[in-house]
């Protein structure tokens, strides 16, 4: 069966290859802008929960006003954790001290800040088994593990550790021995993480009372419903100064806090809108110019008996073609840029299928809207004027 | 014994008035014009520029709405006709324009195929064969895959003729189809139109200034100032002669 309809939109767009490439590149540029804005925004949101995923726990007890696992997320009495330990179904627990300590960067010798976790070494605290395996080494007082994802050029420093050396660093005014590394991946707000034993932490942060902790980790016996356990632990503690969460719920709280209480989402959403606006302007310009160029031919088609609907279809066909030919290269380029940016800032910047779907839908909407603006000129093609 | 009734004319125009502009700027271009065109005949419309012949052609081609009077084309009254009726009438006609008006992004074959597509016949199994047949008839069999900028002016106009004829229209409307062509090519194109029209029983209404092709017409209608000045078969001396110069109609 022969095709009943000539693909005029395609033939018009591709008649001049260079113009077609420029047009597709214009749409692609807008799509790339949108992808990058969404990528940055989600990298920021994801980065706030990267640290959550490092802990091996079922429930997390935090200060009632905590929005994330950060040094200023609030502190509470260690007794609350011990209360939780008495709840039937609790298998294990661990306290975590968090503090921001000054250090002399091993990378370049300048002063900086490192977020340090002080943890017990006789309980499994971290999900990462390589990190967990190093915990017994921290029982030696004055030792620490350093995050390989720390921002800065630490290659030489980490190479020394990898070679078996134990270089010393100045941390909170004390000399501490770096005995190993781990990889959390850094976040926007934190340039480096360190892990020390509870005892070393209390030596470094002398203002900290041992009975005041920042986070409690609770592991429950297998098969117990986590949400009901969180309720049960919360009731057992009975204090309003803390809240008990399942870890996924707490991650959601952290993301929501950033989304609602910071201008980040607004800024990046505005960036997305700017990208879409730029794209729409480009597509309107391309399509309007194409309609204008072919106005005489469209008038001829009208004289031959083609209806406006057929001609509108040509413009919408062009919209669809520009959508696809702008979107696909932009998607590939975005994936490449995500990797480059992620590597540059030592953070994960991942493309997700849902984002691909959303941006494609936005691109379709953008091109359709632009097409709808451009088609208005078709009505001005007067078949009587071709004579 | 019964007498056979005369065949219905392809075009019947009665008391047609048409104007442009409104109020003080209103300008009457067709005045109480009445005309009947027989089916299967070739009629030339001639007259000075601005006399209204092209306006008349666009009204017959359903490209404009009839303002006052009656225009019946192929049995359909166009006065008061809605857009759908106008479009349907256009689809029963073939158009040849002064400038070929080929689509520059399409090959010759694709342009001709548009003449079938408008009638919903481009998907039929024999569509390409029909296009090639008519392209062959106009002498473009070797140029079907070329674009308009790869062929000569005469070839473009032949392609436009093929596009107009491929859908087998009952009526062919042409507006100075030889204007952009040299005399030899112009005559070839018009003879081609006339031959194909005769083969297919088409009615042809053609606006022309070209005195060199008058012998081809079955009938010549002269229009001046929006009125019909005369209508008659071509005179014997209208047979073209290389030395013949354009007459009054080209003196604008």
Coordinates of C-alpha atoms in Angstrom, one line a residue:
Chain A
X1 CA 0.0 0.0 0.0
X2 CA 1.4 3.4 -1.0
X3 CA 1.5 6.1 1.6
X4 CA -1.6 8.2 1.2
X5 CA 0.0 11.4 2.5
X6 CA 3.2 13.0 1.3
X7 CA 5.4 13.7 4.4
X8 CA 5.6 17.4 3.5
X9 CA 6.7 18.5 6.9
X10 CA 9.7 16.2 6.7
X11 CA 10.5 17.1 3.1
X12 CA 10.3 20.8 3.8
X13 CA 12.4 20.7 6.9
X14 CA 15.1 18.5 5.3
X15 CA 15.2 20.1 1.9
X16 CA 17.9 22.3 3.3
X17 CA 20.1 20.0 5.4
X18 CA 22.0 22.8 7.0
X19 CA 18.8 24.6 8.1
X20 CA 17.4 21.4 9.4
X21 CA 20.6 20.8 11.5
X22 CA 20.5 24.3 12.9
X23 CA 16.8 24.0 13.7
X24 CA 17.3 20.7 15.5
X25 CA 20.3 22.1 17.3
X26 CA 18.1 25.0 18.5
X27 CA 15.5 22.7 20.0
X28 CA 18.2 20.5 21.3
X29 CA 19.9 23.4 23.1
X30 CA 16.6 24.2 24.9
X31 CA 16.2 20.5 25.8
X32 CA 19.7 20.4 27.1
X33 CA 19.1 23.5 29.3
X34 CA 16.1 21.8 30.8
X35 CA 17.9 18.5 31.4
X36 CA 20.8 20.3 33.0
X37 CA 18.5 22.4 35.3
X38 CA 16.7 19.2 36.4
X39 CA 20.0 17.4 36.7
X40 CA 21.4 20.0 39.0
X41 CA 18.3 20.3 41.1
X42 CA 18.0 16.5 41.6
X43 CA 21.7 16.2 42.2
X44 CA 21.2 18.7 45.0
X45 CA 18.2 16.9 46.4
X46 CA 19.9 13.5 46.1
X47 CA 23.0 14.8 47.7
X48 CA 21.1 15.6 50.9
X49 CA 20.2 11.9 51.3
X50 CA 23.5 10.4 50.1
X51 CA 24.6 10.3 53.7
X52 CA 21.4 8.7 54.9
X53 CA 22.1 5.7 52.7
X54 CA 25.5 5.1 54.3
X55 CA 24.0 4.0 57.5
X56 CA 22.8 0.4 58.1
X57 CA 19.7 0.9 60.2
X58 CA 16.0 0.3 60.1
X59 CA 14.9 3.2 62.3
X60 CA 16.6 6.5 63.0
X61 CA 16.0 8.7 66.0
X62 CA 16.6 12.3 65.5
X63 CA 16.0 15.6 67.3
X64 CA 12.4 16.6 66.7
X65 CA 13.4 19.6 64.5
X66 CA 16.0 17.7 62.5
X67 CA 15.6 17.9 58.7
X68 CA 18.7 15.9 57.7
X69 CA 21.8 14.2 58.9
X70 CA 24.0 17.3 59.3
X71 CA 26.0 18.6 62.3
X72 CA 23.4 21.2 63.1
X73 CA 20.5 18.9 63.0
X74 CA 20.1 19.1 66.7
X75 CA 21.1 16.8 69.6
X76 CA 19.4 14.9 72.3
X77 CA 20.0 12.8 75.3
X78 CA 21.6 9.3 74.8
X79 CA 19.0 8.1 77.3
X80 CA 16.3 8.2 74.6
X81 CA 18.2 5.7 72.6
X82 CA 18.6 3.4 75.6
X83 CA 14.8 3.7 76.1
X84 CA 14.3 2.6 72.6
X85 CA 16.6 -0.4 73.1
X86 CA 14.2 -1.8 75.6
X87 CA 11.3 -2.0 73.1
X88 CA 10.5 -5.6 72.1
X89 CA 11.6 -6.2 68.5
X90 CA 14.7 -4.0 68.8
X91 CA 17.7 -6.1 67.8
X92 CA 20.5 -3.6 68.1
X93 CA 21.2 0.1 68.4
X94 CA 24.1 2.6 68.1
X95 CA 24.6 6.3 68.9
X96 CA 26.2 8.6 66.4
X97 CA 28.0 11.9 67.2
X98 CA 28.2 14.4 64.4
X99 CA 30.4 17.5 64.3
X100 CA 32.0 19.9 62.0
X101 CA 35.7 20.1 62.9
X102 CA 38.4 22.3 61.4
X103 CA 41.3 20.6 59.7
X104 CA 44.3 21.4 57.7
X105 CA 43.5 20.0 54.3
X106 CA 45.9 17.2 53.4
X107 CA 45.5 18.3 49.8
X108 CA 47.0 21.7 49.9
X109 CA 47.7 22.5 53.6
X110 CA 44.9 25.2 53.8
X111 CA 42.3 25.3 56.5
X112 CA 39.0 23.7 55.9
X113 CA 36.1 21.9 57.6
X114 CA 35.3 18.2 57.7
X115 CA 32.1 16.7 59.0
X116 CA 33.1 14.0 61.4
X117 CA 31.0 11.0 62.5
X118 CA 31.9 9.5 65.9
X119 CA 30.5 6.0 66.1
X120 CA 30.8 2.9 68.2
X121 CA 33.2 0.3 66.8
X122 CA 31.6 -2.8 68.2
X123 CA 28.3 -2.4 66.3
X124 CA 27.6 -2.4 62.6
X125 CA 26.8 1.2 61.8
X126 CA 27.6 1.6 58.1
X127 CA 26.0 -0.2 55.1
X128 CA 29.2 -0.1 53.1
X129 CA 31.0 -3.4 54.0
X130 CA 34.4 -2.1 53.0
X131 CA 34.0 0.8 55.5
X132 CA 32.5 -1.6 58.1
X133 CA 35.5 -3.8 57.8
X134 CA 37.8 -1.0 58.8
X135 CA 35.9 -0.1 62.0
X136 CA 38.0 -2.3 64.3
X137 CA 41.1 -0.2 63.2
X138 CA 39.5 2.9 64.7
X139 CA 39.7 1.4 68.2
X140 CA 43.2 2.8 68.3
X141 CA 42.7 6.3 69.7
X142 CA 43.5 9.3 67.5
X143 CA 42.8 7.5 64.2
X144 CA 40.4 8.4 61.4
X145 CA 39.1 7.3 58.0
X146 CA 38.7 9.9 55.3
X147 CA 36.2 10.1 52.4
X148 CA 37.7 9.6 49.0
X149 CA 35.0 11.8 47.6
X150 CA 36.4 14.9 49.4
X151 CA 36.5 17.9 47.1
X152 CA 40.0 18.9 46.2
X153 CA 43.1 17.1 44.8
X154 CA 43.7 14.4 47.4
X155 CA 45.2 11.9 45.0
X156 CA 48.7 12.0 46.4
X157 CA 47.4 11.8 49.9
X158 CA 45.1 8.9 49.2
X159 CA 47.9 7.2 47.2
X160 CA 50.0 7.3 50.4
X161 CA 47.3 5.6 52.4
X162 CA 46.7 3.1 49.7
X163 CA 50.5 2.3 49.7
X164 CA 50.2 1.4 53.4
X165 CA 51.4 4.7 54.9
X166 CA 49.5 6.3 57.8
X167 CA 49.8 10.1 57.2
X168 CA 48.9 12.4 59.9
X169 CA 46.5 15.3 59.7
X170 CA 45.7 18.2 61.9
X171 CA 42.0 17.9 63.1
X172 CA 40.4 20.2 65.6
X173 CA 43.9 21.2 66.7
X174 CA 44.9 17.6 67.4
X175 CA 47.1 15.3 65.4
X176 CA 45.2 12.4 64.0
X177 CA 46.4 9.5 62.0
X178 CA 44.6 8.7 58.7
X179 CA 44.5 4.9 58.6
X180 CA 42.1 4.3 55.7
X181 CA 39.6 5.7 53.3
X182 CA 35.9 5.1 52.4
X183 CA 33.6 6.6 49.8
X184 CA 30.4 8.4 50.7
X185 CA 30.4 10.7 47.7
X186 CA 30.3 14.4 48.7
X187 CA 27.4 16.8 48.7
X188 CA 26.9 20.4 47.8
X189 CA 27.3 21.6 51.4
X190 CA 30.0 19.3 52.6
X191 CA 33.5 19.2 51.2
X192 CA 34.8 16.2 53.2
X193 CA 33.6 13.5 55.6
X194 CA 35.6 11.7 58.2
X195 CA 34.8 8.8 60.5
X196 CA 36.3 8.2 64.0
X197 CA 35.5 6.1 67.0
X198 CA 33.1 7.5 69.6
X199 CA 36.0 7.9 72.0
X200 CA 38.2 9.8 69.5
X201 CA 35.3 12.1 68.6
X202 CA 34.9 13.0 72.3
X203 CA 38.6 13.7 72.5
X204 CA 38.5 16.0 69.5
X205 CA 35.3 17.8 70.4
X206 CA 35.9 18.5 74.1
X207 CA 32.8 20.6 74.5
X208 CA 30.6 17.6 73.7
X209 CA 29.1 15.8 76.6
X210 CA 29.2 12.0 76.0
X211 CA 25.5 11.8 76.9
X212 CA 24.4 14.2 74.1
X213 CA 24.2 12.5 70.7
X214 CA 23.0 13.6 67.3
X215 CA 21.5 10.4 65.9
X216 CA 20.3 7.1 67.1
X217 CA 20.3 4.0 64.9
X218 CA 18.0 1.1 65.7
X219 CA 18.0 -2.3 64.0
X220 CA 14.9 -4.4 64.5
X221 CA 14.5 -8.1 64.3
X222 CA 13.8 -9.5 60.9
X223 CA 10.2 -9.6 59.8
X224 CA 9.0 -6.8 62.0
X225 CA 6.9 -4.1 60.3
X226 CA 9.1 -1.0 60.4
X227 CA 6.3 1.6 60.5
X228 CA 4.7 0.0 63.5
X229 CA 8.1 -0.4 65.1
X230 CA 8.8 3.3 64.6
X231 CA 5.4 4.1 66.4
X232 CA 6.2 1.6 69.2
X233 CA 9.7 3.1 69.8
X234 CA 8.3 6.6 69.6
X235 CA 5.7 5.8 72.3
X236 CA 8.2 4.0 74.4
X237 CA 10.5 7.1 74.4
X238 CA 7.5 9.3 75.0
X239 CA 9.5 12.5 74.6
X240 CA 8.7 15.4 72.2
X241 CA 12.3 16.3 71.8
X242 CA 13.0 13.4 69.4
X243 CA 11.2 11.8 66.5
X244 CA 11.5 8.2 65.3
X245 CA 11.5 7.6 61.6
X246 CA 12.1 4.7 59.2
X247 CA 15.1 5.6 57.1
X248 CA 13.1 6.0 53.8
X249 CA 10.7 8.3 55.6
X250 CA 13.5 10.4 57.0
X251 CA 15.1 10.6 53.6
X252 CA 11.8 11.9 52.2
X253 CA 11.6 14.4 55.1
X254 CA 15.0 15.7 54.2
X255 CA 14.2 16.0 50.5
X256 CA 10.9 17.7 51.3
X257 CA 12.5 20.1 53.6
X258 CA 14.9 21.2 50.9
X259 CA 12.2 21.4 48.3
X260 CA 9.8 23.4 50.4
X261 CA 12.0 25.5 52.6
X262 CA 14.8 26.5 50.3
X263 CA 14.6 28.5 47.1
X264 CA 16.5 25.8 45.3
X265 CA 13.4 24.2 43.7
X266 CA 12.1 27.6 42.7
X267 CA 15.4 28.6 41.2
X268 CA 15.8 25.5 39.1
X269 CA 12.1 25.4 38.2
X270 CA 12.5 28.9 36.9
X271 CA 15.6 27.6 35.0
X272 CA 13.5 24.9 33.4
X273 CA 10.8 27.4 32.4
X274 CA 13.5 29.6 30.9
X275 CA 14.8 26.6 28.9
X276 CA 11.3 25.8 27.7
X277 CA 10.6 29.5 26.8
X278 CA 13.9 29.7 24.9
X279 CA 13.0 26.4 23.1
X280 CA 9.5 27.6 22.3
X281 CA 10.8 30.9 20.9
X282 CA 13.3 29.0 18.7
X283 CA 10.7 26.6 17.4
X284 CA 8.2 29.4 16.8
X285 CA 10.9 31.3 14.8
X286 CA 11.8 28.2 12.8
X287 CA 8.2 27.2 12.0
X288 CA 7.0 30.7 11.4
X289 CA 9.8 31.3 9.0
X290 CA 9.1 28.1 7.3
X291 CA 5.4 28.9 6.9
X292 CA 6.3 32.3 5.6
X293 CA 8.8 30.8 3.1
X294 CA 6.1 28.4 1.8
X295 CA 3.1 30.7 2.0
X296 CA 2.8 30.8 -1.8
X297 CA 3.0 27.0 -2.0
X298 CA 0.4 26.7 0.8
X299 CA -1.9 29.1 -1.1
X300 CA -1.4 26.9 -4.2
X301 CA -2.4 23.8 -2.2
X302 CA -5.5 25.6 -1.0
X303 CA -6.4 26.5 -4.6
X304 CA -6.0 22.9 -5.5
X305 CA -8.5 22.0 -2.8
X306 CA -6.4 21.1 0.2
X307 CA -8.1 22.2 3.5
X308 CA -6.5 24.3 6.2
X309 CA -6.5 21.2 8.4
X310 CA -4.1 19.5 6.0
X311 CA -1.7 22.5 6.0
X312 CA -1.9 22.7 9.8
X313 CA -0.9 19.1 9.9
X314 CA 2.3 20.0 8.0
X315 CA 3.3 22.4 10.7
X316 CA 2.5 20.0 13.5
X317 CA 4.4 17.3 11.7
X318 CA 7.4 19.6 11.7
X319 CA 6.9 20.2 15.4
X320 CA 7.0 16.5 16.0
X321 CA 10.1 16.1 13.9
X322 CA 11.9 18.9 15.6
X323 CA 10.8 17.4 19.0
X324 CA 12.5 14.1 18.1
X325 CA 15.5 15.4 16.3
X326 CA 16.1 18.0 19.0
X327 CA 15.4 15.7 21.9
X328 CA 17.5 12.7 21.1
X329 CA 20.9 14.4 20.6
X330 CA 20.2 16.6 23.6
X331 CA 19.5 13.5 25.7
X332 CA 22.7 11.8 24.7
X333 CA 24.7 15.0 25.3
X334 CA 23.0 15.5 28.7
X335 CA 24.0 12.0 29.8
X336 CA 27.6 12.8 28.8
X337 CA 27.5 16.1 30.6
X338 CA 25.9 14.5 33.7
X339 CA 28.9 12.2 33.9
X340 CA 31.4 15.0 33.4
X341 CA 29.8 17.3 36.0
X342 CA 29.3 14.4 38.4
X343 CA 33.0 13.5 38.1
X344 CA 34.0 17.1 38.4
X345 CA 32.1 17.7 41.7
X346 CA 32.4 14.1 43.0
X347 CA 28.7 13.7 43.1
X348 CA 26.3 11.4 41.4
X349 CA 24.3 13.1 38.6
X350 CA 22.2 10.4 37.2
X351 CA 19.7 10.4 34.3
X352 CA 16.5 8.6 35.3
X353 CA 13.8 7.2 33.0
X354 CA 11.2 9.3 34.7
X355 CA 13.2 12.5 33.9
X356 CA 13.6 11.4 30.3
X357 CA 9.9 10.9 30.1
X358 CA 9.1 14.2 31.8
X359 CA 11.5 16.2 29.6
X360 CA 10.2 14.5 26.5
X361 CA 6.6 15.4 27.5
X362 CA 7.7 19.0 28.2
X363 CA 9.5 19.1 24.8
X364 CA 6.4 17.8 23.0
X365 CA 4.3 20.4 24.8
X366 CA 6.8 23.1 24.0
X367 CA 6.9 22.2 20.3
X368 CA 3.1 21.8 20.1
X369 CA 2.6 25.3 21.7
X370 CA 5.1 26.7 19.3
X371 CA 3.4 25.0 16.4
X372 CA 0.0 26.4 17.5
X373 CA 1.4 29.9 17.3
X374 CA 3.1 29.3 14.0
X375 CA 0.0 27.8 12.2
X376 CA -1.9 31.1 12.5
X377 CA 0.0 32.4 9.5
X378 CA -1.4 29.6 7.4
X379 CA -4.9 31.1 7.6
X380 CA -3.4 34.2 5.8
X381 CA -2.5 32.1 2.7
X382 CA -5.1 33.3 0.2
X383 CA -5.7 30.9 -2.7
X384 CA -7.0 33.7 -4.8
X385 CA -3.7 35.5 -4.5
X386 CA -1.8 32.8 -6.4
X387 CA -3.4 34.0 -9.6
Chain B
X1 CA -39.9 11.9 -31.7
X2 CA -38.2 13.9 -28.9
X3 CA -35.7 16.6 -29.2
X4 CA -32.5 16.1 -27.2
X5 CA -32.0 18.9 -24.7
X6 CA -28.8 20.8 -25.1
X7 CA -26.0 19.7 -22.7
X8 CA -25.7 21.6 -19.5
X9 CA -22.9 24.1 -19.7
X10 CA -19.9 23.6 -17.5
X11 CA -20.0 27.2 -16.4
X12 CA -23.0 29.4 -16.2
X13 CA -22.7 32.9 -15.0
X14 CA -25.6 35.3 -14.7
X15 CA -25.6 39.0 -13.7
X16 CA -22.3 38.7 -11.8
X17 CA -21.1 41.8 -10.0
X18 CA -17.9 41.8 -8.0
X19 CA -16.0 44.6 -6.2
X20 CA -13.0 45.2 -4.1
X21 CA -12.9 47.7 -1.1
X22 CA -15.8 49.3 0.7
X23 CA -17.4 52.7 0.9
X24 CA -15.6 55.4 -1.1
X25 CA -12.9 53.0 -1.9
X26 CA -15.2 50.4 -3.4
X27 CA -14.2 49.5 -7.0
X28 CA -16.4 47.5 -9.2
X29 CA -14.4 45.0 -11.3
X30 CA -17.1 42.8 -12.8
X31 CA -20.4 44.4 -13.9
X32 CA -23.5 42.5 -14.6
X33 CA -21.5 39.9 -16.4
X34 CA -23.2 36.8 -17.9
X35 CA -21.5 34.0 -19.6
X36 CA -22.0 30.4 -20.5
X37 CA -19.2 27.9 -21.3
X38 CA -19.9 24.7 -23.0
X39 CA -18.5 21.4 -21.6
X40 CA -15.5 20.1 -23.4
X41 CA -14.6 23.4 -25.1
X42 CA -11.6 25.6 -24.7
X43 CA -12.4 29.2 -24.0
X44 CA -9.9 32.0 -23.7
X45 CA -10.6 35.1 -21.6
X46 CA -8.8 38.1 -23.0
X47 CA -8.7 41.8 -22.2
X48 CA -6.5 44.5 -20.8
X49 CA -4.9 44.2 -17.4
X50 CA -7.4 45.1 -14.7
X51 CA -10.4 44.3 -16.8
X52 CA -11.6 41.6 -14.3
X53 CA -10.7 38.4 -16.2
X54 CA -8.5 37.0 -13.4
X55 CA -11.2 37.9 -10.8
X56 CA -13.7 36.0 -13.0
X57 CA -11.3 33.0 -13.1
X58 CA -10.9 33.0 -9.3
X59 CA -14.7 33.1 -8.9
X60 CA -15.2 30.2 -11.3
X61 CA -12.4 28.3 -9.5
X62 CA -14.3 28.8 -6.1
X63 CA -11.3 30.7 -4.8
X64 CA -13.4 33.7 -3.9
X65 CA -16.9 34.0 -2.6
X66 CA -19.5 35.3 -5.0
X67 CA -20.8 38.7 -3.9
X68 CA -23.7 39.3 -6.2
X69 CA -25.1 37.3 -9.1
X70 CA -24.9 33.7 -9.9
X71 CA -22.0 31.4 -10.7
X72 CA -22.7 27.8 -11.5
X73 CA -19.7 25.5 -12.0
X74 CA -20.1 21.9 -12.9
X75 CA -23.7 22.1 -11.8
X76 CA -23.1 23.6 -8.4
X77 CA -24.2 27.1 -7.5
X78 CA -21.3 28.9 -5.8
X79 CA -23.3 32.0 -4.7
X80 CA -23.8 31.5 -1.0
X81 CA -21.8 28.3 -1.0
X82 CA -20.0 27.4 2.2
X83 CA -16.3 26.7 2.5
X84 CA -16.8 22.9 2.2
X85 CA -18.7 23.4 -1.1
X86 CA -16.0 25.8 -2.4
X87 CA -13.3 23.3 -1.5
X88 CA -15.2 20.4 -3.2
X89 CA -15.6 22.5 -6.4
X90 CA -11.8 23.3 -6.4
X91 CA -11.1 19.6 -6.2
X92 CA -13.1 19.0 -9.4
X93 CA -11.0 21.6 -11.2
X94 CA -7.4 21.7 -12.2
X95 CA -5.4 24.8 -11.9
X96 CA -2.5 26.1 -14.0
X97 CA -0.9 29.3 -12.7
X98 CA 1.1 32.0 -14.5
X99 CA 4.1 30.9 -12.4
X100 CA 4.2 27.2 -12.1
X101 CA 3.9 27.3 -8.3
X102 CA 5.6 23.9 -7.9
X103 CA 6.6 23.1 -4.3
X104 CA 10.3 23.5 -4.1
X105 CA 10.8 20.8 -1.6
X106 CA 9.1 18.2 -3.8
X107 CA 10.4 16.4 -6.9
X108 CA 8.4 16.7 -10.1
X109 CA 6.8 13.3 -9.4
X110 CA 5.9 14.3 -5.8
X111 CA 4.4 17.6 -7.0
X112 CA 2.3 15.8 -9.5
X113 CA 1.2 13.2 -6.9
X114 CA -0.2 16.1 -4.8
X115 CA -2.8 16.4 -7.6
X116 CA -4.0 12.9 -6.6
X117 CA -3.5 13.4 -2.9
X118 CA -6.0 16.2 -2.8
X119 CA -8.6 13.8 -4.1
X120 CA -7.6 11.0 -1.7
X121 CA -6.2 8.9 -4.5
X122 CA -2.5 9.0 -3.7
X123 CA -2.7 5.8 -1.7
X124 CA -4.1 3.8 -4.6
X125 CA -2.0 1.1 -6.2
X126 CA -1.9 2.8 -9.6
X127 CA -1.2 6.3 -8.3
X128 CA 2.4 6.4 -9.3
X129 CA 1.6 4.8 -12.7
X130 CA -1.0 7.6 -13.3
X131 CA 1.6 10.2 -12.3
X132 CA 4.2 8.7 -14.6
X133 CA 1.7 8.4 -17.4
X134 CA 0.8 12.1 -17.4
X135 CA 4.4 13.1 -16.9
X136 CA 5.3 11.0 -19.9
X137 CA 2.5 12.7 -21.8
X138 CA 3.9 16.1 -21.1
X139 CA 7.4 15.0 -22.0
X140 CA 8.9 14.8 -18.5
X141 CA 9.5 11.1 -18.2
X142 CA 13.2 11.6 -17.8
X143 CA 12.9 14.3 -15.1
X144 CA 10.5 12.9 -12.6
X145 CA 12.9 12.8 -9.7
X146 CA 14.3 16.3 -10.3
X147 CA 13.5 19.3 -8.2
X148 CA 12.1 22.5 -9.8
X149 CA 15.4 24.2 -9.7
X150 CA 16.9 21.5 -11.8
X151 CA 14.6 21.9 -14.8
X152 CA 13.8 24.7 -17.3
X153 CA 10.9 27.1 -17.2
X154 CA 9.1 25.2 -19.9
X155 CA 9.6 21.9 -18.0
X156 CA 8.3 23.5 -14.8
X157 CA 5.1 24.6 -16.6
X158 CA 4.7 21.2 -18.1
X159 CA 5.0 19.7 -14.6
X160 CA 2.4 22.2 -13.4
X161 CA 0.2 21.0 -16.3
X162 CA 0.7 17.4 -15.3
X163 CA -0.2 18.2 -11.7
X164 CA -3.4 19.9 -12.9
X165 CA -4.4 17.0 -15.1
X166 CA -3.4 14.0 -13.1
X167 CA -6.6 14.0 -11.1
X168 CA -8.6 14.0 -14.3
X169 CA -10.5 17.3 -13.6
X170 CA -13.7 18.1 -15.3
X171 CA -12.6 21.7 -15.6
X172 CA -9.2 23.2 -16.2
X173 CA -8.6 26.8 -15.2
X174 CA -5.4 28.5 -16.4
X175 CA -4.1 32.0 -15.8
X176 CA -1.7 33.1 -18.4
X177 CA 0.2 29.8 -18.4
X178 CA 2.5 31.0 -21.2
X179 CA 3.4 34.4 -19.7
X180 CA 6.7 33.2 -18.3
X181 CA 7.7 31.1 -21.4
X182 CA 9.2 31.9 -24.8
X183 CA 6.8 31.7 -27.7
X184 CA 7.8 28.2 -28.9
X185 CA 7.6 26.7 -25.4
X186 CA 4.4 28.6 -24.7
X187 CA 2.8 27.2 -27.7
X188 CA 3.9 23.7 -27.0
X189 CA 2.5 23.9 -23.5
X190 CA -0.9 25.2 -24.7
X191 CA -1.1 22.7 -27.5
X192 CA -0.3 20.0 -24.9
X193 CA -3.1 21.3 -22.7
X194 CA -5.5 21.5 -25.6
X195 CA -4.7 17.9 -26.7
X196 CA -5.0 16.4 -23.3
X197 CA -8.1 18.4 -22.6
X198 CA -9.7 17.1 -25.8
X199 CA -8.7 13.5 -25.0
X200 CA -10.3 13.7 -21.6
X201 CA -13.3 15.8 -22.5
X202 CA -12.3 18.7 -20.2
X203 CA -13.6 22.2 -20.2
X204 CA -10.8 24.7 -20.4
X205 CA -11.1 28.3 -19.3
X206 CA -7.9 30.2 -19.8
X207 CA -6.9 33.8 -19.2
X208 CA -4.3 34.9 -21.7
X209 CA -2.7 37.9 -23.2
X210 CA -0.9 35.8 -25.8
X211 CA -2.2 36.5 -29.3
X212 CA 0.1 33.8 -30.7
X213 CA -2.1 31.0 -29.4
X214 CA -5.5 32.3 -30.2
X215 CA -6.1 29.7 -32.9
X216 CA -6.1 27.0 -30.3
X217 CA -9.3 28.3 -28.6
X218 CA -12.8 27.2 -29.5
X219 CA -14.1 30.5 -28.4
X220 CA -12.6 33.8 -27.3
X221 CA -14.3 36.1 -24.8
X222 CA -13.1 39.6 -24.6
X223 CA -13.6 41.5 -21.4
X224 CA -13.2 45.2 -20.9
X225 CA -14.0 47.2 -17.8
X226 CA -15.7 44.3 -16.1
X227 CA -18.1 43.6 -19.0
X228 CA -18.0 41.2 -21.9
X229 CA -17.1 43.1 -25.0
X230 CA -17.4 40.3 -27.5
X231 CA -17.4 36.5 -27.7
X232 CA -16.7 34.6 -30.8
X233 CA -14.7 31.7 -32.3
X234 CA -11.1 32.7 -33.1
X235 CA -10.7 34.6 -36.4
X236 CA -8.9 32.9 -39.3
X237 CA -6.2 35.4 -39.1
X238 CA -5.5 34.5 -35.5
X239 CA -3.3 31.7 -36.7
X240 CA 0.0 32.6 -35.2
X241 CA 2.7 34.1 -37.3
X242 CA 6.2 34.6 -36.1
X243 CA 6.0 38.3 -37.1
X244 CA 2.8 38.9 -35.3
X245 CA 3.1 41.4 -32.5
X246 CA 1.0 41.6 -29.4
X247 CA -2.0 43.8 -29.8
X248 CA -4.1 45.9 -27.5
X249 CA -4.2 43.5 -24.6
X250 CA -0.5 43.5 -24.0
X251 CA -0.4 47.3 -24.0
X252 CA -0.9 48.1 -20.4

